Structures are given as C-alpha cells and as structure tokens.
XYZ file of C-alpha atoms in Angstrom:
640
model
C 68.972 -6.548 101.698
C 65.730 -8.709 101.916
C 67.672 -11.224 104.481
C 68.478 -7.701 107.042
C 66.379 -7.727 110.162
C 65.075 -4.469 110.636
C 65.890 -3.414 113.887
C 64.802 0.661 113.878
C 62.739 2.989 111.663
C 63.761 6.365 113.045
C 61.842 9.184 110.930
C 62.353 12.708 111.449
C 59.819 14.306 109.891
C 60.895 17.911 110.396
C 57.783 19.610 110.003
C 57.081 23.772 109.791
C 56.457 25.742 113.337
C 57.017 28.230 115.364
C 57.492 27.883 118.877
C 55.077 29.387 121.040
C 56.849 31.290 124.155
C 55.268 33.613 127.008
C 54.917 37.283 126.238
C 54.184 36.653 122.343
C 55.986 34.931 119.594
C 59.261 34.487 118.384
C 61.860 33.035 115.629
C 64.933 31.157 115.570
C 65.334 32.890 112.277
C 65.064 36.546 113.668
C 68.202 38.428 114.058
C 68.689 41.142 116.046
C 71.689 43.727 114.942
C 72.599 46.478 117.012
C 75.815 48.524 116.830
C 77.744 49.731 120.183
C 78.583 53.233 120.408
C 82.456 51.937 119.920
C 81.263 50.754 116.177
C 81.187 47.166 117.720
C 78.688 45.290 115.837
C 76.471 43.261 117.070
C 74.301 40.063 115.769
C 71.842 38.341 118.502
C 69.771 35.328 117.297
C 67.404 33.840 120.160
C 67.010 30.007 120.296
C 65.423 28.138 122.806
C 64.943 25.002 120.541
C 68.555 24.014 121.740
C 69.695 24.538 125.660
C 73.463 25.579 124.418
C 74.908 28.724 123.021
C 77.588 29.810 120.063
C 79.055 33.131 120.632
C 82.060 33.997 118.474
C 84.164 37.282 118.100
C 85.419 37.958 114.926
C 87.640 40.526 113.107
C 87.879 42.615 109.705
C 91.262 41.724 108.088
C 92.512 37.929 107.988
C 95.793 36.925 105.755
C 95.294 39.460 103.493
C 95.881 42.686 105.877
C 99.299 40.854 106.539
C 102.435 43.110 106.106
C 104.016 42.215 102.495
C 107.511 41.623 104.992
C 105.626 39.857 107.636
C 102.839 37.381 105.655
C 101.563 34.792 108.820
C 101.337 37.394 111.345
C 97.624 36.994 111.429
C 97.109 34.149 111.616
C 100.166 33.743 114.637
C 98.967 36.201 116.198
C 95.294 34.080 116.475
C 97.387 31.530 117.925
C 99.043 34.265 120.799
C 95.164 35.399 121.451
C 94.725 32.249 123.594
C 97.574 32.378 126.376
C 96.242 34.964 128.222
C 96.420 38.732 129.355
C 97.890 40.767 131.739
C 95.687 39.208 134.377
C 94.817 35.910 132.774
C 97.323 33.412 132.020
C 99.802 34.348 134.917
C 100.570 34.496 138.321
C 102.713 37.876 138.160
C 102.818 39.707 135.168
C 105.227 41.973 136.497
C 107.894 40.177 137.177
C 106.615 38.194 133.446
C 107.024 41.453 131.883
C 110.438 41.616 132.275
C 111.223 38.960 130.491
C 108.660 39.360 128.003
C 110.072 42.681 127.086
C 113.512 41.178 126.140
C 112.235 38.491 124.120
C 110.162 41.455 121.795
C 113.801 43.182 121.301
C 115.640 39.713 120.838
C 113.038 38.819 118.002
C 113.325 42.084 116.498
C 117.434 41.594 116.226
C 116.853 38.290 115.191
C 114.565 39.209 111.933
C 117.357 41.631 110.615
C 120.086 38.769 111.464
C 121.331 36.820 108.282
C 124.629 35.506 109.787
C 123.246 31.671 111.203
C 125.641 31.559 113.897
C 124.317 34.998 115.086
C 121.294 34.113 115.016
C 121.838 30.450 116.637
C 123.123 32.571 119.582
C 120.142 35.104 119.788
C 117.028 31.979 119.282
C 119.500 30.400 122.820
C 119.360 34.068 124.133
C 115.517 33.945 123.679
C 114.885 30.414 124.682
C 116.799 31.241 128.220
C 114.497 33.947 128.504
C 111.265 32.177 127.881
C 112.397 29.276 130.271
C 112.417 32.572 132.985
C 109.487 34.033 131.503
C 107.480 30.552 131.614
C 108.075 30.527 135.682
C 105.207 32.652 135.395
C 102.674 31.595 133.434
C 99.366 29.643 133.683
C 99.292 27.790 130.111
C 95.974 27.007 128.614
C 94.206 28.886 131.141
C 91.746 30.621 128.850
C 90.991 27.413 127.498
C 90.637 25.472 131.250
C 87.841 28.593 132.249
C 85.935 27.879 129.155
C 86.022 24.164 129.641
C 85.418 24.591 133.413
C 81.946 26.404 132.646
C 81.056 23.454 129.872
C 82.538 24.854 126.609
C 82.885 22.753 123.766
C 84.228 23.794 120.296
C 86.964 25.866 121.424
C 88.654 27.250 118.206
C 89.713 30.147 116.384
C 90.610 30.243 112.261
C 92.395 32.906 110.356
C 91.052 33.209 106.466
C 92.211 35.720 104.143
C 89.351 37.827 105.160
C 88.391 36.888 108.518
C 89.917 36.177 112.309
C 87.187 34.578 114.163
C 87.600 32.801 117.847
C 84.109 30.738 118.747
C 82.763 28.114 121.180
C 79.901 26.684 122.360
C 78.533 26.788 125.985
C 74.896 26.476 128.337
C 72.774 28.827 128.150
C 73.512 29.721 132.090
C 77.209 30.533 131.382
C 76.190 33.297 129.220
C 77.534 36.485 131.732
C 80.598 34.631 132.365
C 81.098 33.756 128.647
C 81.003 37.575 127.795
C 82.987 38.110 130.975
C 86.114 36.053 129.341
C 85.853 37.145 125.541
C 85.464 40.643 126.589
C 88.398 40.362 128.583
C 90.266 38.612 126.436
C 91.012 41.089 123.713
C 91.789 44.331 125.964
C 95.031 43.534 127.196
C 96.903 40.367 125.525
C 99.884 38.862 126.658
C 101.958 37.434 123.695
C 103.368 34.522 126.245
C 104.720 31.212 125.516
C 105.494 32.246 122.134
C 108.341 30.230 121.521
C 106.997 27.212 121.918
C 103.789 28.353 119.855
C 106.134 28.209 117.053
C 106.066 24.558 116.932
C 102.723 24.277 116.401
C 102.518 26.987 113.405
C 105.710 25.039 111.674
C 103.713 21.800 111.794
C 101.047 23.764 110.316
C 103.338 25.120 107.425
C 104.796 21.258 106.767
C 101.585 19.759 106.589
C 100.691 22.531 104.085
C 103.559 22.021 102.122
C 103.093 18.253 101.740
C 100.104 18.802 100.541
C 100.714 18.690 96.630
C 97.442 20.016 95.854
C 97.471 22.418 97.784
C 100.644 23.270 96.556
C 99.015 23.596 92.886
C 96.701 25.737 94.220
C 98.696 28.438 95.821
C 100.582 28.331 92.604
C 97.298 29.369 90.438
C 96.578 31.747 93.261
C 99.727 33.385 92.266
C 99.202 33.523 88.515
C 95.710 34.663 88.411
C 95.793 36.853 91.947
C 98.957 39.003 90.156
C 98.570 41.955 92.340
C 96.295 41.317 95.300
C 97.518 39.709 98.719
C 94.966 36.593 97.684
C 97.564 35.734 95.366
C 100.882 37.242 96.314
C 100.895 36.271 100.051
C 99.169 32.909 101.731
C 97.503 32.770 105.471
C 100.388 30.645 106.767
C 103.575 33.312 105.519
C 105.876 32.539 103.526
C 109.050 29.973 105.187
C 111.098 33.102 105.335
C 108.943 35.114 107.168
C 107.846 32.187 109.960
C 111.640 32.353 110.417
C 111.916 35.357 111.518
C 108.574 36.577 113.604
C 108.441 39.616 115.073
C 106.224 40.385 117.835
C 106.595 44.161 117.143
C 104.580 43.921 114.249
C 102.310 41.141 115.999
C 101.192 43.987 118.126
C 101.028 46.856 116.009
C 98.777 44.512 113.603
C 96.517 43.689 116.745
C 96.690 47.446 117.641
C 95.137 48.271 113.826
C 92.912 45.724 113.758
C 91.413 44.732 116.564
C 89.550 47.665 117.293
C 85.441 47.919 118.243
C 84.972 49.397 115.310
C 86.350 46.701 112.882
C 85.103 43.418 114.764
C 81.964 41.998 115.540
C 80.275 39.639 118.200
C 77.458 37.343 117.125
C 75.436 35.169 119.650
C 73.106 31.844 118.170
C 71.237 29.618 121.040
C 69.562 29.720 124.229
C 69.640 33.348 125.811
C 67.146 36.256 126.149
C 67.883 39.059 123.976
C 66.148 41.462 126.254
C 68.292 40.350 129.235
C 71.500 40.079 127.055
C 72.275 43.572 125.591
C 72.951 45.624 128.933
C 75.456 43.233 130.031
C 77.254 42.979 126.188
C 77.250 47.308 126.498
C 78.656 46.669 129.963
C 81.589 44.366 129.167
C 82.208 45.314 125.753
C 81.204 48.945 125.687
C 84.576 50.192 126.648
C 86.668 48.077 123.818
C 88.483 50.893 122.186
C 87.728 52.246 118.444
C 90.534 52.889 115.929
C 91.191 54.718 112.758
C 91.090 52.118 110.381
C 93.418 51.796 107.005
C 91.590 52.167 103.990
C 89.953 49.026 101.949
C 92.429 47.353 99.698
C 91.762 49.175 96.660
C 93.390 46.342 94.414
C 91.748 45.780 90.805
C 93.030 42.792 88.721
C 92.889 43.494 84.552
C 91.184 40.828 82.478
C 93.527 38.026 81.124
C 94.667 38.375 77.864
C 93.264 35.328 76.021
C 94.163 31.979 77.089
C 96.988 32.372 79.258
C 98.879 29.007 80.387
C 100.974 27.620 83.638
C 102.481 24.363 82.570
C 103.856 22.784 85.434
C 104.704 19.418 87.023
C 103.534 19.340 90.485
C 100.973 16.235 90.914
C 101.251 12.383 91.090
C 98.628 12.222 88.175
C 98.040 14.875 85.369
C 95.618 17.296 86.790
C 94.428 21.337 85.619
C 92.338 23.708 87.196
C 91.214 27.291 84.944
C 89.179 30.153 86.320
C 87.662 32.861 84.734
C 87.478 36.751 86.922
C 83.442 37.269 88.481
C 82.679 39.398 91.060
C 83.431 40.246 95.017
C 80.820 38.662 97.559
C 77.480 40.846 97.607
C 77.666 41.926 93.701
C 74.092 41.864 92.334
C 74.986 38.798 90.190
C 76.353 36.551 92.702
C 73.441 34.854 93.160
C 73.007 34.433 89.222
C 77.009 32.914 89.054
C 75.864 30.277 91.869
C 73.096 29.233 89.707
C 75.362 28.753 86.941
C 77.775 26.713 89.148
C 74.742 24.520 90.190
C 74.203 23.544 86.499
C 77.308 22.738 85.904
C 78.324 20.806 88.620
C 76.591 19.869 92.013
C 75.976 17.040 94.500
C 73.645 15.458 92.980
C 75.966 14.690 90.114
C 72.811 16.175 87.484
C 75.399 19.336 86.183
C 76.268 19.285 82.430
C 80.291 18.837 84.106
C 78.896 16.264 86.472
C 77.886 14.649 82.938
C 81.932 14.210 81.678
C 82.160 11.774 84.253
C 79.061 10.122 84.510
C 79.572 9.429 81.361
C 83.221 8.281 81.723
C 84.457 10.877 78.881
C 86.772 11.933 81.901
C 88.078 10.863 85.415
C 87.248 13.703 87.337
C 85.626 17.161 86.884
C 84.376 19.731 88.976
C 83.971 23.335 89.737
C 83.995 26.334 92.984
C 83.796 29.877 93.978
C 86.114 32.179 95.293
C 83.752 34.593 96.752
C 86.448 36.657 98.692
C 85.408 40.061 99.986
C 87.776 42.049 97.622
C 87.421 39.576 94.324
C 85.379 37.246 92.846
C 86.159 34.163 90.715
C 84.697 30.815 88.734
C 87.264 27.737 88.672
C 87.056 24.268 87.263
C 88.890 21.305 88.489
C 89.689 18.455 85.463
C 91.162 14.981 85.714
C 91.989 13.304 82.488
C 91.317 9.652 81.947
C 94.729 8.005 83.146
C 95.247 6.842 79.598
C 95.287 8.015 76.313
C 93.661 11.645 77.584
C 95.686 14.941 77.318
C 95.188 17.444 80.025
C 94.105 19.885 76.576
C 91.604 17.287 75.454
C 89.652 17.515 79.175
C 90.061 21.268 79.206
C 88.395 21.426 75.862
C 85.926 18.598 77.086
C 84.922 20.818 80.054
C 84.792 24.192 78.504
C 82.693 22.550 75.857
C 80.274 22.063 78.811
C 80.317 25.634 79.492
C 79.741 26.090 76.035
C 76.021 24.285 76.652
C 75.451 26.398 79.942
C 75.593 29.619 77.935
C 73.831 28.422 74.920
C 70.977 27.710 77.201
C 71.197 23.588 76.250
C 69.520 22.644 78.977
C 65.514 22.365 80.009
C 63.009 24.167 82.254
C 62.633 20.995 84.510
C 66.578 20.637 85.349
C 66.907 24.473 85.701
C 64.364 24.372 88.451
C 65.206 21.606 90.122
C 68.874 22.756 90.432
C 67.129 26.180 91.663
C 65.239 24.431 94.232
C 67.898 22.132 95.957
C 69.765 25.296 96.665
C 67.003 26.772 98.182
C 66.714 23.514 100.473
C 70.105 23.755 100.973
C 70.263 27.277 102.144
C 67.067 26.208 104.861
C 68.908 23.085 105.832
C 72.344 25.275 106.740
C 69.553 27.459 109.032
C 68.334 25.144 110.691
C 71.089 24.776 113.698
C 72.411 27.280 115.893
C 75.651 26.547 114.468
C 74.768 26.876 110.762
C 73.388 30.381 111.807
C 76.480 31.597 113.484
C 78.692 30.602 110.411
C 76.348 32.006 108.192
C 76.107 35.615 110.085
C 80.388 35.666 110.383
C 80.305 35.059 106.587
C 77.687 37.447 106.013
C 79.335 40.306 108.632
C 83.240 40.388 106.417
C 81.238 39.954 103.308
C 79.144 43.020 103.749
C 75.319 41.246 103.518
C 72.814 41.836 106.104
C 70.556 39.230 107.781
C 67.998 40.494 105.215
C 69.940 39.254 102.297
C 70.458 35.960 104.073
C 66.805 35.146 104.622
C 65.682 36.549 101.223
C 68.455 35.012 99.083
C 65.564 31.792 98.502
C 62.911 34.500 97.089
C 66.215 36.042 95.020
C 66.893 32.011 93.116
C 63.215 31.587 92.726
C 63.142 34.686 90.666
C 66.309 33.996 88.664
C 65.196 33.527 85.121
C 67.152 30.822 82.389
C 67.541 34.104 79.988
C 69.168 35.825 83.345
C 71.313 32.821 83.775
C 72.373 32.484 80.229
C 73.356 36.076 79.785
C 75.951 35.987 83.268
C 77.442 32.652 81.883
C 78.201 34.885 78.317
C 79.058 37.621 80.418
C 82.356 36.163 82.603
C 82.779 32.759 80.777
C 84.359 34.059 77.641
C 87.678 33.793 75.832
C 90.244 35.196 79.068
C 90.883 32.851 81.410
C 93.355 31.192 83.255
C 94.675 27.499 82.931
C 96.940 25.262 84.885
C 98.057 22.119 83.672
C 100.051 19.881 85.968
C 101.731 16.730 84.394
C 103.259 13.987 87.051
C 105.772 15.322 88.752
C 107.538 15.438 92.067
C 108.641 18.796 92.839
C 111.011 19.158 95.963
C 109.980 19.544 99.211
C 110.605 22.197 101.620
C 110.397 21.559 105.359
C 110.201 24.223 107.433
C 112.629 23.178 109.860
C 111.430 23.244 114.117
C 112.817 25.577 116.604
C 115.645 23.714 118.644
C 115.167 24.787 121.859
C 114.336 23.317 125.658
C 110.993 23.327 126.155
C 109.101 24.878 128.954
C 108.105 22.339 131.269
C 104.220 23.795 133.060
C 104.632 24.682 136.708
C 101.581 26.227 137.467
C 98.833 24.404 135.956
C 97.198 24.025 138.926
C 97.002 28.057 139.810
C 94.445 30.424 139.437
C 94.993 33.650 137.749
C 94.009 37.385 139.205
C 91.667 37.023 136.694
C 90.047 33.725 137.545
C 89.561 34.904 141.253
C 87.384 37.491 139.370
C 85.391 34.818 137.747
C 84.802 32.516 140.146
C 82.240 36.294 141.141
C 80.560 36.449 138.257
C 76.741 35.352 138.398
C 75.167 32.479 136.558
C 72.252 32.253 134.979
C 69.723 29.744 136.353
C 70.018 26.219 134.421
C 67.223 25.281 132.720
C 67.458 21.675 131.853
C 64.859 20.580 129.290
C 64.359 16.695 129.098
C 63.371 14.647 125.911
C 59.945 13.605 127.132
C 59.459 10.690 124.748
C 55.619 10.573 124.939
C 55.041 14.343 124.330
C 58.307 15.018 122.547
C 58.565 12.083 120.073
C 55.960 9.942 118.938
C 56.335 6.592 118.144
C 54.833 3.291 117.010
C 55.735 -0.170 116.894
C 54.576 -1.079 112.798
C 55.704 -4.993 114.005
C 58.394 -6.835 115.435
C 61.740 -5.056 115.171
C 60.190 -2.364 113.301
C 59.754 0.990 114.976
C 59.068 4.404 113.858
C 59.975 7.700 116.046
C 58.345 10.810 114.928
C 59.592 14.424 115.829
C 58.821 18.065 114.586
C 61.374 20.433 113.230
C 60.138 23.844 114.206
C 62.707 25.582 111.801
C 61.775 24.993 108.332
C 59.672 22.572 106.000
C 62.451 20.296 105.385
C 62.425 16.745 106.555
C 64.646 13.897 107.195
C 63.975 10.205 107.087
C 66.124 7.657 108.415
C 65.776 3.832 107.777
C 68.548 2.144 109.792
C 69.194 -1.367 109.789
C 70.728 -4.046 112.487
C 73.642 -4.540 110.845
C 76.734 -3.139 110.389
C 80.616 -3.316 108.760
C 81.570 -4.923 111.873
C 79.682 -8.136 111.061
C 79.715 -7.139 107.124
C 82.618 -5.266 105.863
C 81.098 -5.317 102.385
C 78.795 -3.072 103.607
C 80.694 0.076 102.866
C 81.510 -0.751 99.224
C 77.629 -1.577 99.321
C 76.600 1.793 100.442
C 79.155 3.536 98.188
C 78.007 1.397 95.059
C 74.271 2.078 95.743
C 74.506 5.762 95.324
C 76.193 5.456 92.328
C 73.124 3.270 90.781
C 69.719 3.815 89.244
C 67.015 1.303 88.801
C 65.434 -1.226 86.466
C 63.082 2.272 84.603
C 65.540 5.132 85.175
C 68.972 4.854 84.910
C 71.287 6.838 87.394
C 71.358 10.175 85.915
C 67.363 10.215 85.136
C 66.803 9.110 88.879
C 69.197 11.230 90.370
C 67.254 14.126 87.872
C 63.666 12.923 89.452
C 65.201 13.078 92.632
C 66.640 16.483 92.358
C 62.959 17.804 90.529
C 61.471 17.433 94.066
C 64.342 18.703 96.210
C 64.999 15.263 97.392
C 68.491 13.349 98.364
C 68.725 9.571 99.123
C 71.795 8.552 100.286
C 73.035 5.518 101.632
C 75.457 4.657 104.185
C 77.634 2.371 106.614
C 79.073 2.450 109.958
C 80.438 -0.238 112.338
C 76.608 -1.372 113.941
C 74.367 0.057 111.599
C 73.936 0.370 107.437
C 71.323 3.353 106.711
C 69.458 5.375 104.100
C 69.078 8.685 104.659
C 66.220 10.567 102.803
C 66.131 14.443 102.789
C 63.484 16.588 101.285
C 60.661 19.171 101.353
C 57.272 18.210 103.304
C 55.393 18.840 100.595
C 57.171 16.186 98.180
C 57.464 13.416 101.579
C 55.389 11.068 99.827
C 56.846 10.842 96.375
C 60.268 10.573 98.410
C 59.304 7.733 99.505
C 57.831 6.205 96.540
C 61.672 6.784 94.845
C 62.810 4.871 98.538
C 61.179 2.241 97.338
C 61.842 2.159 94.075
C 65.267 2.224 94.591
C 65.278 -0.520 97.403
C 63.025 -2.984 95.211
C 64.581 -2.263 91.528
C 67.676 -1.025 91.774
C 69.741 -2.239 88.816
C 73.749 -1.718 88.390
C-alpha cells in the first residue's frame, strides 16, 4: 500500500445536531401519528435534511391471509394494483368492462377445469378476450405519472405479513403524490392480467431453482405445522398459479384493503402542518371494513429432538430452530441480544468462533420475528471432509451451551450491546431507513416510542437477563434439518402460451391524467451543496485532501480513506480488500482486534471498486480518535 498515491481523504465526520428551522425547533426523529376517522393510520416524519420524499401505503395481511385454495393471491394481486383503475390505465373503461367481465367468469371455469384440452380451449377463449380488452388500455400508466413528476423507487413487496407499495419523489410533488396513491386503491382495474402471469411464473421458477430456498420452505413446513407461515408460501403453490381466479383476487382486496387495516407513512421533505388537511381530503373517504379476526394459530412445543433428513443441497448443509416469541413480546429485545453473542458481523459471536477457528465451514444464525410467531434458527456447514452434519450440529449447540452458561465476559457482552445500539442509529439516519423501520413497526404492532427507546431498552439488558432467556427457549425441543448432497427434481412452472398484447396507446392520457395535469405543485425548493459553508475542507499536501461534513441525525460518524487506484488497473485489489478484513495485526490477532474494535462500536472495512480501493471506518464520536489509532494500526502492522 506504501507505493498508492493518495489521491482523496474524504471524512464524514457525522457529528450530533439539530437543525435549526423558523418558528422553533424540530427533529428528523419526531414522528407524528394520527389516525383518520376511517381507522386509516397515519405516520408523518418531517425532514428537511434531504429535498426528496418516501411515502408508502401499506396493508395488514400479506401471504399469510391467503385462501388455503388460493395461496399467491396476495401477492398477484400486488402485481394487478399497478395497471390502473376505472379512470387510470384506460381510455374507455366501458367498453373495457365488457371484456373484463368475461375474462373474471372464464377464469372462474377454468380453476374448476381438470380436463387439459378444456382448459387449452378456455386459456384461447381468455387470451381472445384480453387481445379485445387490451384495445383499451394505457399500460404502465401509473408508473409513467409517477416517473413524469420525478419518482424513483417505484415498487411494491408482498411478505407474509405485509403488502406495501412505496416510492420516492421531490418534496413539490407531494399533493400530486397523494393525489395518485389515494386514487389508486378506490377503484382497481384488474387489466392486463394475462400477461401479468408471465411475470409471477418467472417469479415462481426462479424460486424454485433456488435450492436453498427450497430447504427452507421445507423447514418452514416441518416446524410451521399448522400456521400459513409454514403450510402456504407468498408465491402459491404451482397448482394454485395455474388456476387464478380473479373472483377471489377481489373479494381478498375487498377484505383487506380497507382504511381501517392499512396505513400511510410519509419520511422527507414536507410540512406536517401543511400536509394533514390534504391526506384527510384525499384519503378521508377510503372506505372501512369489518375485518376477520387475528389468526388465532398456536404451535405446541417439539417433542425432543425431532429430525428432517433430506437430500436437497449440492453440499451437506442443516439448519435447527428452537420456538421464541411474536414481534413486540417483552423479551424480544433480550433474544436479539442473545443472537448478537452468538453470531454477528463482526465475526466476535461464540458461533462466529466455529469458523474462525476452522472447527467448521460455515455457521450462522436469524430471527423469524413474524407478527403471529416467533423463532431462533441456526445455519451449519460441515467441513467438506471428514465432518458429519451431527458432528456440526453438536459443535454449534455446544456454543449455545456457553451462551446460557454465561461463558462469556462483561467487556464482549457490552460491546455486542453497543454495536446494536449503533446499528439501530445508523438504520435512522436516512429517510429511507425511517420509512422501513415505521412499515415494520406499523404490522408488528410497536409504536414510534418503542423504536426510539429500544437503545435505552439494550443498555439496560443485564448478562443474568440474557442468560436466563437463552435457558428459557434454547432447551432440549427443537427442530433439525439435515440436507446431504442431493439433486432433487425440478419443477418448472410452465408459461402461459398465448399472443401477447402488443401496446397501442402508450402515448394516451387517461381521464384520470387530465385530472392531474390540475393538481397544484408545491414550490421547488432547490438547496445547493455550498462547498465553503456546507463542507469544509483542507488540502493536508499534495494529493491529499480532507472534506469535512456534519451529520445532524445522530453521533455516529463515517470516515472514508479512498485511494487512486482501482481493480481496473489492479485486479488483485479485490482479493486484497477481501483478505484484509479477514486479518489482524502483528499484537492482536483477528478475533482480539475485531473484539477491540467492536468494544468501541467501531467497524473498519475495506474495499474495491473499478477506480478506487477504500477503507471505510464507522463509529461513535466519542471513540473517533481511538478509531483511528486501530486505522493505523491495521494499515502499518497488519500481519496474515
């Protein structure tokens, strides 16, 4: 590294404020909830660090509110939610309508048709009809209005909890932002659903080539025995993407996506005060519903051991789990300490250890923090040779063992408590990360409070605490998979054979679009990187700069060093990058500096792209200079 030319020193040091605004103070970590008198809940979070906005809607129910004969309707029916609505998506819905009433009936005769030339006949029947139907319609409309105002991010995701459409815009699009989403959940138009099926097949192959995935969905099975987590998946099961029905498409959306089970959350650039009349404007008359009651679903404890030997994976691989709790229980906070110390990023977890160590290839662990049920799982590897898939599960349970015998010290317990609290600030401190965060915390029942107080909640987290969860769900009754190599047959989900629709009206406007084009918008306020009052900088000496911001957020920095030099004119430089974070140095060997590291709150981590090879450096202000000091000592001693 000596022979580099340094070309840039670019330090962020993100430094603690709070942003000073006319009429009195204010937070980007302030939330505002209010509920509509429809039960629509909101979640407002004012910005003005950023001149953008994230809005999202999102809905109670995901994968798991699927019918048991119709799994995937959810999530196609996210897919449906983009091509428009009575007035949106087409120039003459009435005449559309026609057509798009036949095609309902044809796909309800086609789901309770088993003879395949029947049903050969009826997917021609409904293709002729969607050619018809498609003289009519504007595709990607709703998408062409968002980009035409500046959106970005324009996306939607179906969990088994969750249905959540987002984007990004300015901050001056705001009305006409709540103008579309409101709109677009009143009166849908399932068009262009035939050739939607295309896309959800491809997503149901790639799924099913996935062989690790595939393992998955088979634990899911064995240790969800009752509950739609395990029994159904998001996607729907081959047999029931063959046969759709839009019947039940609507009468899902009818149950569902009512005011009173969805919420709308806004993260960026917007005045609160200004906002609210026009969200009770254009989403004040969504209409409320009677909504089914929870899933009332309770899985018994496994009796012992209990085993799933299969052969699913191109190398011998098991997973086990062991039951927790739901989201929100009072000792989720306690589990995801207990994850921490056994496995975590900074590769300082008493699992981490089995492969530091090289006692086994691979080990690791993760939550399943659903809304309904809880549970702890651990991933093992075994050595390729001469390592049984029993030996690593006993390797890795005897880890456990340690966790709940409390065999481990003060200073590792409270470092691994204080790099989650840095990461918890770190996910706050973007618009983005907030939005997530408040969609998570909306279908798993937490309020804002929670979110902000969950560092106060690890600080207070004791060892004894910590010790007497792990002995309290990591006990004898668990589940195990063990997958030898094997290559199970594939299924392909063959695609619908029909003529596509060929777009004729891309270049019309909708009823609804007219309507737009009258909407107001809000004035633009442009803010400008002013580099002499916005970033200060200094030239150290030649080819050496440093550039010096504020992060008004949180007391986290970041500290990049980025060098002239890249994988274009040095490929080694990714196996560099990838082999320095795996090192320690000549006094501390990897695991005792990763340890120091992780004491402070601090990551290092090295890097390569095509022009530039960098070090990244993340930590807490208070601990900036003994992050360096390890910068340097890693730089000028590392050892292999």
């Amino acid at each position: 590294m000596k022979n580099i030319n340094i070309i840039a020193l670019i330090i962020a040091l993100l430094m603690t404020g709070i942003n000073q605004l006319k009429g009195g103070e204010y937070s980007p970590m302030d939330v505002k909830t209010i509920t509509l008198k429809n039960g629509l809940t909101v979640y407002l979070n004012e910005d003005h660090n950023t001149t953008s906005v994230f809005g999202a809607v999102i809905v109670n129910g995901g994968g798991k509110r699927d019918p048991q004969d119709a799994t995937g309707i959810a999530h196609y029916l996210e897919h449906l939610l983009f091509k428009g609505t009575e007035e949106m998506g087409t120039v003459n819905f009435e005449a559309e309508k026609v057509y798009l009433d036949s095609i309902r009936m044809k796909y309800d005769v086609l789901a309770t048709t088993q003879n395949e030339d029947k049903r050969l006949k009826i997917q021609k029947e409904i293709n002729r009809l969607s050619l018809q139907a498609g003289e009519y319609a504007i595709p990607n409309e709703f998408d062409r209005l968002l980009e035409g105002m500046g959106g970005t991010w324009i996306n939607a995701f179906t969990s088994d909890d969750v249905i959540a459409y987002f984007n990004k815009f300015p901050g001056d699009q705001l009305e006409k932002w709540l103008e579309i989403y409101s709109h677009r959940f009143e009166k849908p138009v399932f068009r262009l659903f035939q050739a939607e099926l295309e896309t959800v097949y491809e997503e149901k192959n790639r799924a099913m080539d996935n062989v690790f995935r595939n393992v998955f969905v088979t634990y899911l099975e064995n240790f969800f025995k009752r509950h739609p987590y395990g029994q159904q998946t998001v996607l729907g099961s081959v047999e029931h993407l063959k046969n759709p029905s839009l019947t039940k498409m609507q009468e899902y959306f009818d149950t569902y996506y009512v005011a009173n089970n969805m919420a709308l959350i806004i993260s960026g650039d917007f005045s609160i005060e200004e906002t609210i009349p026009l969200i009770e404007q254009k989403f004040g008359n969504w209409r409320s519903g009677e909504l089914p009651p929870p899933i009332d679903i309770v899985e018994g404890p496994f009796e012992g051991r209990e085993k799933i030997s299969k052969r699913m994976t191109p190398i011998k691989f098991g997973i086990m789990g062991f039951r927790t709790v739901p989201a929100g229980h009072p000792d989720e906070t306690a589990l995801n300490v207990c994850n921490q110390l056994l496995t975590n990023n900074a590769n300082t977890g008493l699992i981490n250890q089995l492969t530091v160590d090289g006692k086994i290839l691979e080990a690791g662990a993760f939550t399943m923090d659903y809304a309904d049920l809880g549970a702890n799982n651990f991933i093992f590897v075994p050595k390729l040779f001469f390592q049984s898939l029993n030996k690593a599960e006993k390797l890795v349970l005897g880890q456990i063992e340690k966790l709940k015998a409390g065999d481990f010290d003060d200073e590792f317990f409270n470092a691994v408590k204080l790099t989650m609290i840095r990461q918890n600030e770190e996910n706050m401190e973007s618009m983005e990360g907030r939005l997530f965060t408040l969609i998570d915390a909306h279908v798993k029942g937490r309020s804002w409070d929670d979110i902000i107080s969950l560092p106060e909640k690890i600080n207070t987290i004791t060892k004894e605490e910590v010790v007497a969860i792990a002995n309290t769900y990591f006990g004898d009754d668990y589940l195990v998979m063990h997958s030898k190599m094997g290559f199970p047959k594939k299924h392909k989900l063959d695609k619908p054979q029909f003529e596509p629709i060929i777009p004729k009206n891309t270049e019309k406007k909708s009823a609804f679009a007219a309507k737009l084009d009258e909407v107001p918008e809000g004035e633009m306020k442009l803010k400008y990187i002013e580099f002499d009052k916005d970033v200060q900088k200094k030239h150290i000496k030649e080819k050496v700069h440093l550039y010096h911001t504020h992060n008004p957020i949180n007391g986290i920095f970041t500290l990049n060093f980025q060098y002239g030099i890249g994988t274009k004119a040095e490929p080694k430089l990714q196996q560099t990058a990838e082999l320095l974070n795996l090192l320690g140095t000549e006094v501390k060997d990897f695991h005792t500096f990763k340890s120091e590291l992780q004491k402070i709150g601090t990551t290092i981590d090295f890097r390569a792209d095509k022009n530039y090879f960098k070090i990244q450096v993340k930590g807490f202000d208070t601990h900036f200079e003994r992050s360096l000091e390890y910068v340097s000592e890693i730089m000028t001693k590392v050892k292999g």
